[in-house]
Amino acid sequence: VGLVPVDFPICAMSPGSGLTFGPTSLSIGPKTVLGPDSCSGEKNNAEKRPSCGKQQYLLPTAVKRRRQAGGTATDASSSCKWAKVIEELRPAIVALRVTCLRSFEDDHAATLLGTGFIVDHACGLILTGRRVVGVGPVRATATFDCCEELDVEVLYRDPVHDFGFFRFDPGKLRFTPCAEVKLNPAGLQVGSEIRVVGNDAGERLQILSGTISRIDRNVPETGTFYSDEHTFYAGAGTGTSGGSSGSPVVNQEGCAIALNVSGRVGTAASSFFLPLHHVAHTLELLRRSKPVPRGTCLATFIFRPFGELARIGLTRRQENEVMVAHPEATGMLVVEKTFCEQRQLRPGDVLMRLEGDVCVNFVEMEAVFDTHVGKSVQVVVCRDGRELRLEVPVADLHMRIPRSLLELGVDMLHDFGYHAAKEAHLPLDSGVYLARAGFVFESAGCSRTSLISMVGKVKTPTLEAFAKALVNLPDRQYFPVSWYELSEIHQDRHVKTGFAKMMRAWSPVRLWHCQGGVGGRAEHWVATELPSTAGASSLVPAPILSCASLTSANKLMRQLQPSLVMVRFRTDRRFCMGAGYEGFAEGVGVVVNAERGLILTDRHSAPQSLGDIEVTLAGGSAATIDGHVVFVHPLHNLALVSCDAAAYAAQRKLKVPVREAKFATGTESRLRPGQQLHFVGFDSQGNSFCAPVTVASVYLPSGPDEFPFAEVPRFREKNLEVLVLADTPEDAHSGVLCDSSGKIRALFALFEWTGPNREETKEAFGIPTAVFAPMIESMRKHPKQRLQMPSLDVEVTAVDAAMLLRGAAGRFPDAWLQEVGRRCGSQGQVTRAMQIHRVLPMGASDGYLQPGDVMLSVAGRTISSGLDIEEALPKCAATRHDHARGKSTKGSRVAIRVFREGKEVTVEVKPSQLSSDDDTRLLIWAGLIIRQTPRCIVESCGDHIARLASGVFVQNVLTGSPSDARDLVPQCFVLEINGQPVQKLDDMRDALGKHASLVTSQHEQGTVETSWVRLRVMDRCGQEHIYAIQDDPLFWPTLDLRRGTDGDW
């Protein structure tokens, strides 16, 4: 569901009349809100998944009368005064919805809620917290008192203090009255009665009361790299929560005396407020459109009382000198931390004088630093009781904050920033910060918050140096990487090394630069495409071993090792269509065509073609080369992978041992319980081994917990009798089952499904050779023609014949019972029948076969197993295909005899001819990953929903995108765009193209009225929803990914 605002009355105190009611809002569905309790936790980094939980409603509760510190209830006159203050301030309070477009420093790409308040209506200035305004590129909207929503832009974010400013166009407000909140930094006093006015817990307007308890607290710990510095914080027990960050803390005069920004970790009772001294100074500069200078000496100061200072060397004489200049002083400023670049100041130095004047507070110290940017200041410190005169340079603090971003697919990198360098105590030129790990750097083992110090043989002290090194790397080749793990920097400060694989095929390399945002003009991000300067790579990996090296002590290992390969798959997590959420898998492959380099593997190891496939030859012991998926079996857990032609030919010239596997045929291709076989394959570490095994059973999984539907639908095995071993070798990952002569009798493949607790589960089962032998034979005979699989589009389940005889309304044919009993007995199984469990909506058998039908025969062949059905259909063949109509030129009807409602019924069905179960095109628009509706979705929807659904399916929503900002939930069908029906991806492209042309035309005429795109979608339960999405072509350009004839995207 989307975010649905609903007016709802909420109780509020009013003098003389008891309870009155005012408008607020009700929000449905989860949303990230940013407030005091979120300062120590990370925002959600996972890609959106559909929610199947119950909707939660934020219901109003009766408001109790607040009590003062003395225990007396608030009197009527005080309530009346506060009611008047709140009524005047309410139009100045705004609800902010901020979308962080990219992961940056501590912020994840996500949509969050917060509060702001207007401090200058004429200039359109909104004050809020730094965590709300964000640290990287953002898109934000402000909802004003009369439910008017306007876009706002970042005008300024302080590099250290927890505040920032948005700017809006006041001329666009039509209904909201003019109002603003005056700042009064001097009003922050202990004992002051306050109100925190904001969007607490995501509500439109909440008012929380409290009393200022202290104003001299050091900055609160946040548990992240970011921490404020060089300021005191005020404290009060107001119990603010998520969504209240950026709320004004007002006194009875209606002035803001502090900014609500953070709360104590682990409690909802204590809140901390930022004083407004520096905020007021910044506001005056912004009003005059002047930049805000910010200086730093690359050292952090903290306040300490005189008693503690005496213990670190401050003498009584020095204390008296300070007291003469500042009689109200109770302590002084001490250096707490220094940066690696700071060579003069040391932790423990007590600040005595700054530019000749005694300095004991943060406001005076920051004022001196801000007016001496690029210069030096005269500093006198007390170190071990001795006074030292130092000349300390002042650096530009804005230049120490990252203002550039390099984007490589999902990988996000920027300069090593001020706060991270301070926390890790590493030089600012130590490397570039990995804000989010994607396909490239995850392959090396890097994680989020890694600090990349070297790429190849080039050091990367800055983002520009990193970008220069990156564009010189050849595509699809590995390169060495060195990095620090900042998340473990306090336990392990060693440099880590690894190898990352460059991949430019799916996303261009873009370098973003931020312009403005330091006062004077609004923030604006500009992107530059970085084309690769490296030529096409012709690197041929050297083989690790030769034929003479196949000297395993086991005969079967030596025989089969040239026929086995290791297959590794990785993909960008944005594009996990058939792959698991992690986008990584590996398993065994078998060489079925040594001349062409064709490999048979399971769908776990090669789930889709949009990804990177690597094949290690000779049982995982020789060279590793690239490959691509050529066929994904539409019915079973099987796939075909082809090695890169040039690399494979080079390995053959180098005499790398590659041999076609020998498969059992005829009756040997079927297995029965008790047979003795040999397992040859790999353990979880990739080591090959051989072990004797025994077949325990061959059965059709039919229980509700066996191969269940996944929460996010993807391929699900059905109609397959799997082989289970009685003595599966310990730590066996995947491999093959063969007899003593070396003939492969089954593929020991990995199957995936979702467990009862929604956990990803995988287990290995055997797939008999009889299942995939026709496919291999067809590929060998027709290597250049399209492979297709016949299917009745039904799912069957195994039912004991004894149960059927007891429950059936009529009598089953005796000849059929005898034949089924004979066949099952020859396989060591009890007599069983195949009963139809599901019929694919709009499939080949829809309208002909029904759930509950017992299959007697297909094309005259008695049915006793799922494999019997496939063998009875016309043999799979690489037939010519009519691309214009998308239909096979072959396909005759097949007579199917079933037992239905006590009698035999014969129907004729034309089997479907199924091609590879793989996407050939993806459309990415506004953060939506859109594909043609896959078969697995139709299977899970049911008949009614499948007939209403369109052929366009939203697989995923990228966090930080325009669709994420409007709470569009993935796993839905797109029905209409701006009222235009959509049935296929081309329809969607046409509709979006018309909208873009209309917006361009309106821009030229100076009237933009249709910048929003209306989407009508239907979820998998059949419920329709309407969303309005605002396109963002700068950060979220439309991508049309297509698979080429060579298998590349």
CSV table of N, CA and C in Angstrom, one decimal, residues 408-409 411 438-446 455-456 470 473-481 483 498-506 509 537 539 541 568-572 611-616 624-628 644 647 1048:
chain,number,residue,atom,x,y,z
A,408,LEU,N,29.6,3.8,-9.5
A,408,LEU,CA,29.9,2.7,-10.4
A,408,LEU,C,28.9,1.6,-10.2
A,409,GLY,N,27.7,1.7,-10.9
A,409,GLY,CA,26.6,0.8,-10.6
A,409,GLY,C,26.1,1.1,-9.2
A,411,ASP,N,28.1,0.6,-6.5
A,411,ASP,CA,29.3,1.1,-5.7
A,411,ASP,C,29.3,2.6,-5.6
A,438,GLY,N,29.0,-2.4,-4.0
A,438,GLY,CA,28.2,-3.1,-5.0
A,438,GLY,C,28.9,-4.2,-5.7
A,439,PHE,N,28.7,-4.4,-7.0
A,439,PHE,CA,29.2,-5.6,-7.7
A,439,PHE,C,30.7,-5.6,-7.7
A,440,VAL,N,31.4,-4.5,-8.0
A,440,VAL,CA,32.8,-4.4,-8.2
A,440,VAL,C,33.6,-4.7,-6.9
A,441,PHE,N,33.3,-3.9,-5.9
A,441,PHE,CA,34.1,-4.0,-4.7
A,441,PHE,C,33.7,-5.1,-3.7
A,442,GLU,N,32.4,-5.5,-3.9
A,442,GLU,CA,32.1,-6.7,-3.1
A,442,GLU,C,32.8,-8.0,-3.5
A,443,SER,N,33.2,-8.0,-4.8
A,443,SER,CA,34.0,-9.1,-5.3
A,443,SER,C,35.3,-9.3,-4.7
A,444,ALA,N,35.9,-8.2,-4.1
A,444,ALA,CA,37.1,-8.2,-3.5
A,444,ALA,C,37.0,-8.5,-2.0
A,445,GLY,N,35.8,-8.4,-1.4
A,445,GLY,CA,35.6,-8.6,0.0
A,445,GLY,C,35.4,-7.3,0.7
A,446,CYS,N,35.3,-6.2,0.0
A,446,CYS,CA,35.1,-4.9,0.7
A,446,CYS,C,33.7,-4.8,1.2
A,455,VAL,N,44.4,1.1,-5.8
A,455,VAL,CA,43.7,0.4,-6.9
A,455,VAL,C,44.8,0.1,-7.9
A,456,GLY,N,45.0,-1.2,-8.2
A,456,GLY,CA,46.1,-1.7,-9.0
A,456,GLY,C,47.4,-1.3,-8.3
A,470,LEU,N,40.6,4.3,-12.1
A,470,LEU,CA,39.5,3.4,-12.5
A,470,LEU,C,39.3,3.3,-14.0
A,473,LEU,N,41.3,0.9,-16.1
A,473,LEU,CA,41.2,-0.6,-15.9
A,473,LEU,C,40.4,-1.2,-17.0
A,474,PRO,N,40.9,-2.3,-17.6
A,474,PRO,CA,40.1,-3.0,-18.6
A,474,PRO,C,38.8,-3.7,-18.1
A,475,ASP,N,37.8,-3.7,-18.9
A,475,ASP,CA,36.5,-4.2,-18.5
A,475,ASP,C,36.6,-5.8,-18.3
A,476,ARG,N,35.9,-6.3,-17.3
A,476,ARG,CA,35.7,-7.7,-17.0
A,476,ARG,C,37.1,-8.4,-16.6
A,477,GLN,N,38.0,-7.6,-16.1
A,477,GLN,CA,39.3,-8.1,-15.6
A,477,GLN,C,39.4,-7.7,-14.1
A,478,TYR,N,40.2,-8.6,-13.5
A,478,TYR,CA,40.4,-8.4,-12.0
A,478,TYR,C,41.6,-7.4,-11.9
A,479,PHE,N,41.5,-6.7,-10.8
A,479,PHE,CA,42.6,-5.8,-10.4
A,479,PHE,C,42.8,-5.8,-8.9
A,480,PRO,N,44.0,-5.6,-8.4
A,480,PRO,CA,44.3,-5.6,-7.0
A,480,PRO,C,43.7,-4.4,-6.3
A,481,VAL,N,43.3,-4.6,-5.0
A,481,VAL,CA,42.7,-3.5,-4.2
A,481,VAL,C,43.3,-3.6,-2.8
A,483,TRP,N,42.7,-1.9,1.1
A,483,TRP,CA,41.8,-1.1,1.9
A,483,TRP,C,41.9,-1.3,3.4
A,498,GLY,N,42.9,-7.6,-1.8
A,498,GLY,CA,42.1,-8.6,-2.5
A,498,GLY,C,42.1,-8.2,-4.0
A,499,PHE,N,41.2,-8.9,-4.7
A,499,PHE,CA,41.1,-8.6,-6.1
A,499,PHE,C,39.6,-8.4,-6.5
A,500,ALA,N,39.4,-7.3,-7.1
A,500,ALA,CA,38.0,-6.9,-7.6
A,500,ALA,C,37.9,-7.0,-9.1
A,501,LYS,N,36.7,-7.3,-9.6
A,501,LYS,CA,36.5,-7.4,-11.0
A,501,LYS,C,35.8,-6.2,-11.6
A,502,MET,N,36.4,-5.6,-12.6
A,502,MET,CA,35.8,-4.4,-13.2
A,502,MET,C,34.6,-4.8,-14.0
A,503,MET,N,33.5,-4.1,-13.9
A,503,MET,CA,32.3,-4.4,-14.7
A,503,MET,C,31.6,-3.1,-15.1
A,504,ARG,N,31.6,-2.7,-16.4
A,504,ARG,CA,31.0,-1.5,-16.8
A,504,ARG,C,29.8,-1.7,-17.7
A,505,ALA,N,29.4,-3.0,-17.9
A,505,ALA,CA,28.4,-3.3,-18.9
A,505,ALA,C,27.0,-2.8,-18.5
A,506,TRP,N,26.7,-2.7,-17.2
A,506,TRP,CA,25.3,-2.4,-16.8
A,506,TRP,C,25.2,-1.0,-16.4
A,509,VAL,N,30.2,4.8,-15.5
A,509,VAL,CA,31.0,5.4,-14.4
A,509,VAL,C,30.7,6.9,-14.4
A,537,SER,N,40.3,-6.0,-23.5
A,537,SER,CA,41.3,-6.9,-23.0
A,537,SER,C,41.4,-8.2,-23.7
A,539,LEU,N,43.5,-10.6,-22.4
A,539,LEU,CA,44.2,-11.4,-21.4
A,539,LEU,C,43.7,-12.9,-21.5
A,541,PRO,N,44.1,-16.2,-19.3
A,541,PRO,CA,44.7,-16.7,-18.1
A,541,PRO,C,45.5,-18.0,-18.3
A,568,ARG,N,30.7,-20.1,-11.2
A,568,ARG,CA,30.4,-19.0,-10.2
A,568,ARG,C,29.6,-17.9,-10.9
A,569,PHE,N,28.6,-17.5,-10.2
A,569,PHE,CA,27.7,-16.5,-10.7
A,569,PHE,C,27.6,-15.3,-9.7
A,570,ARG,N,27.7,-14.1,-10.3
A,570,ARG,CA,27.5,-12.9,-9.5
A,570,ARG,C,26.7,-11.9,-10.4
A,571,THR,N,25.9,-11.1,-9.7
A,571,THR,CA,25.1,-10.0,-10.5
A,571,THR,C,25.0,-8.8,-9.6
A,572,ASP,N,24.7,-7.7,-10.2
A,572,ASP,CA,24.3,-6.5,-9.5
A,572,ASP,C,23.0,-6.8,-8.7
A,611,GLY,N,24.2,-11.2,-15.6
A,611,GLY,CA,25.2,-11.4,-14.5
A,611,GLY,C,26.5,-11.8,-15.0
A,612,ASP,N,27.5,-12.1,-14.1
A,612,ASP,CA,28.8,-12.4,-14.5
A,612,ASP,C,29.0,-13.9,-14.2
A,613,ILE,N,29.3,-14.7,-15.2
A,613,ILE,CA,29.6,-16.1,-15.1
A,613,ILE,C,31.1,-16.4,-15.3
A,614,GLU,N,31.6,-17.2,-14.3
A,614,GLU,CA,33.0,-17.6,-14.4
A,614,GLU,C,33.1,-19.1,-14.4
A,615,VAL,N,33.9,-19.7,-15.2
A,615,VAL,CA,34.0,-21.2,-15.3
A,615,VAL,C,35.4,-21.5,-15.1
A,616,THR,N,35.7,-22.4,-14.1
A,616,THR,CA,37.0,-22.9,-13.8
A,616,THR,C,37.1,-24.3,-14.3
A,624,THR,N,40.5,-20.0,-15.0
A,624,THR,CA,39.1,-19.5,-14.9
A,624,THR,C,38.9,-18.6,-16.1
A,625,ILE,N,37.8,-18.8,-16.8
A,625,ILE,CA,37.5,-18.0,-17.9
A,625,ILE,C,36.0,-17.5,-17.8
A,626,ASP,N,35.6,-16.5,-18.6
A,626,ASP,CA,34.3,-16.0,-18.5
A,626,ASP,C,33.3,-16.9,-19.3
A,627,GLY,N,32.1,-16.8,-19.0
A,627,GLY,CA,31.0,-17.5,-19.8
A,627,GLY,C,29.8,-16.7,-19.8
A,628,HIS,N,28.7,-17.3,-20.4
A,628,HIS,CA,27.4,-16.6,-20.3
A,628,HIS,C,26.3,-17.7,-20.4
A,644,ASP,N,33.3,-18.4,-22.9
A,644,ASP,CA,33.8,-17.4,-23.8
A,644,ASP,C,34.6,-18.1,-24.9
A,647,ALA,N,38.5,-17.1,-25.1
A,647,ALA,CA,39.3,-17.6,-24.0
A,647,ALA,C,39.3,-19.2,-24.0
A,1048,ASP,N,25.6,-11.0,-24.2
A,1048,ASP,CA,25.9,-9.9,-23.3
A,1048,ASP,C,24.8,-8.9,-23.3
